[in-house]
Each structure stands twice: as C-alpha cells, then as structure tokens.
GROMACS .gro file of C-alpha atoms in nm:
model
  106
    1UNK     CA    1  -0.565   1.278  -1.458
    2UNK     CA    2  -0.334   1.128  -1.243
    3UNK     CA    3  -0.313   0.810  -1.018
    4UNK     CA    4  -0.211   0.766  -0.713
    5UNK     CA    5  -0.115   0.422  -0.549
    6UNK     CA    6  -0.231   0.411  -0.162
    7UNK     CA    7  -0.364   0.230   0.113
    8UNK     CA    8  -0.647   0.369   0.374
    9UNK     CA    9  -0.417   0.212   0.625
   10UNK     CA   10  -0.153   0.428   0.521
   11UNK     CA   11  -0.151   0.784   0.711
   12UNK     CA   12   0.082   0.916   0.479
   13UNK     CA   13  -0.178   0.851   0.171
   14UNK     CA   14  -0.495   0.971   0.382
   15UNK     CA   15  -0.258   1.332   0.392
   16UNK     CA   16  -0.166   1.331   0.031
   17UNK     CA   17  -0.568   1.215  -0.042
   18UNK     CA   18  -0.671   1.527   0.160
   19UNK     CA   19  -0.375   1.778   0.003
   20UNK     CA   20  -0.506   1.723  -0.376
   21UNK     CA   21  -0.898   1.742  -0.300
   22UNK     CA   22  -0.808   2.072  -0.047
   23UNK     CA   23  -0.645   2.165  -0.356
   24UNK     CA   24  -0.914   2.086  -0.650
   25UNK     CA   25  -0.715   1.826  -0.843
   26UNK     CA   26  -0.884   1.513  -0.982
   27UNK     CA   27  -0.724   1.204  -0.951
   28UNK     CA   28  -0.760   0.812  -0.923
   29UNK     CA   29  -0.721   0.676  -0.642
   30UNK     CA   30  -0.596   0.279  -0.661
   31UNK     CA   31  -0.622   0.078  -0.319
   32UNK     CA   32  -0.317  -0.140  -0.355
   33UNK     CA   33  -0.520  -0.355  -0.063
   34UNK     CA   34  -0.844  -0.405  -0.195
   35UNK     CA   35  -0.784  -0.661  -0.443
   36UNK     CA   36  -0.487  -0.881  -0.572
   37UNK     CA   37  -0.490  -0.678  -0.956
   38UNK     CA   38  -0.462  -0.349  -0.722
   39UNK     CA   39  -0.128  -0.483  -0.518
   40UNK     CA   40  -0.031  -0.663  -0.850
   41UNK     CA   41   0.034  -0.340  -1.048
   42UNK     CA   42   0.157  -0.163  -0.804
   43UNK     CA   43   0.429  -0.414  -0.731
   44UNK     CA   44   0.484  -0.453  -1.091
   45UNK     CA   45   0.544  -0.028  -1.122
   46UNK     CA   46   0.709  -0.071  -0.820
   47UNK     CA   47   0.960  -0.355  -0.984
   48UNK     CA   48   1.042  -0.142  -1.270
   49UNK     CA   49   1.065   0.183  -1.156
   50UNK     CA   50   1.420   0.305  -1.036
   51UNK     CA   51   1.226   0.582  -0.810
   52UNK     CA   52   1.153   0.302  -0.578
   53UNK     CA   53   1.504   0.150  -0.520
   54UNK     CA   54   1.582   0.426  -0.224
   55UNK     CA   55   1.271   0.275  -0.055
   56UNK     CA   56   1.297  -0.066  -0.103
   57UNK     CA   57   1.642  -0.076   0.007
   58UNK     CA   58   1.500   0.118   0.372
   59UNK     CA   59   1.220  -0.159   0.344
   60UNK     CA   60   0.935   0.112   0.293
   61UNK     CA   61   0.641  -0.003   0.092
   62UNK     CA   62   0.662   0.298  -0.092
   63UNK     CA   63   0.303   0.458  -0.093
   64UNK     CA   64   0.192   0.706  -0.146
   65UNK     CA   65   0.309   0.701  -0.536
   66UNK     CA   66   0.168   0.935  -0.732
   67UNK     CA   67   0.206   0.892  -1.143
   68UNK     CA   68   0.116   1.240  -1.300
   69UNK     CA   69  -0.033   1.326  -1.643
   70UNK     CA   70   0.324   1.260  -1.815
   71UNK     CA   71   0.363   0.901  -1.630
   72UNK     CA   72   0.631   1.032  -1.389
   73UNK     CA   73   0.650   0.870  -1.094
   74UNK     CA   74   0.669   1.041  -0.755
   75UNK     CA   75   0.694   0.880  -0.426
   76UNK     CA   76   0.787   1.240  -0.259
   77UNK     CA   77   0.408   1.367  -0.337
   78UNK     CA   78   0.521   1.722  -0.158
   79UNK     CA   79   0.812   1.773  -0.408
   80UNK     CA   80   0.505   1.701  -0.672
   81UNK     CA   81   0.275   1.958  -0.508
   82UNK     CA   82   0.535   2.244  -0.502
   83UNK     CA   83   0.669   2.173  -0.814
   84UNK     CA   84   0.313   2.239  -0.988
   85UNK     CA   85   0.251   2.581  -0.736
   86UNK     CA   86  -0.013   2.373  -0.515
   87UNK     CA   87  -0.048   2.433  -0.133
   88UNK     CA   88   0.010   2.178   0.089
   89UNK     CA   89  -0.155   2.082   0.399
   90UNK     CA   90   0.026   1.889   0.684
   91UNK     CA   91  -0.271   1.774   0.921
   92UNK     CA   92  -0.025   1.667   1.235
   93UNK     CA   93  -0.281   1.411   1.394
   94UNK     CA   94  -0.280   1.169   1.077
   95UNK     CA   95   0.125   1.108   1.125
   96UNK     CA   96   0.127   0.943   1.407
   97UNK     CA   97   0.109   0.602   1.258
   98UNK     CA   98   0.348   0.446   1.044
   99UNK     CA   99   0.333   0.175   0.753
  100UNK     CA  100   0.711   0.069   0.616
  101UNK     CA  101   0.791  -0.266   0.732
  102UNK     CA  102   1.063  -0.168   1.037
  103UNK     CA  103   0.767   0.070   1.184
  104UNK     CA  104   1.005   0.375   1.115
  105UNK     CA  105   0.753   0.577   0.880
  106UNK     CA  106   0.691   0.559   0.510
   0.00000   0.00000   0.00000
C-alpha cells in the first residue's frame, strides 16, 4: 500500500486524495498537521530524501509526497499516476489556493 504525506489545507493533496480513490487505489493517508509524530516524519523523509532538494530550495513544503510500494518517493504524484497507466483527474476549482511558503503554489 502506499503512503502519502498531505495536509487537508493543502489543495494540491485534496486533488491527488481524490485522483487515487477515482481511481481504486488504497493508500494511507498521513496528516503531516494533525500531530507533532505526523510533521516529525515527514520532515525527517523530507531531510533525507534528495527528491525534496528542488523544493526546498523554491521554499515549497513539498506535499503532496507520495512513497509507493517500493519506498520511492514522489513529490510529482501525476508523473506517479501515468507511470503506473492510472487516469488522472484535474478538478480546476480545488487549485485556486496555494500552500508553499512565498504563496506561489506547491
């Protein structure tokens, strides 16, 4: 099963939330914001993992992250999607928020 790092604050992660259950595909869903373990091992992952320096250097949080069966990390969840022949659903009305640090999206 795989995890997936997110916010409900986050628009980006209430789009990737809706693209895997439209698409049938269990997963864990880890609310970085509802306690301190939550944000703790997701900063930790975040720390470690070289997928996150793009982001961190353009001061995005960097959720949605999605870790899949193999413990890949993906912070570009569409790239995920198409790369294992899923559909994906852009729902325009949930980006019109954003949640990086400079307000410039995610």
């Amino acid at each position: 099963m795989i995890k997936v790092y997110a916010s409900t604050k986050c628009p980006y992660c209430r789009v990737l939330k809706e693209n895997l259950e439209r698409n049938q595909i269990a997963f864990e869903e880890i609310d970085i914001l509802d306690n301190l373990g939550n944000l703790g091992a997701f900063l930790a992952l975040r720390d470690r993992d070289p997928v996150f320096d793009h982001l961190k250097a353009a001061k995005d949080i960097g959720i949605p992250a999605l870790i899949d069966e193999n413990g890949k990390v993906w912070t570009d969840w569409e790239a995920w999607l198409t790369e294992n022949n899923y559909r994906i659903f852009i729902p325009e009305s949930s980006l019109t928020q954003s949640c990086s640090l400079d307000r410039k999206g995610c």
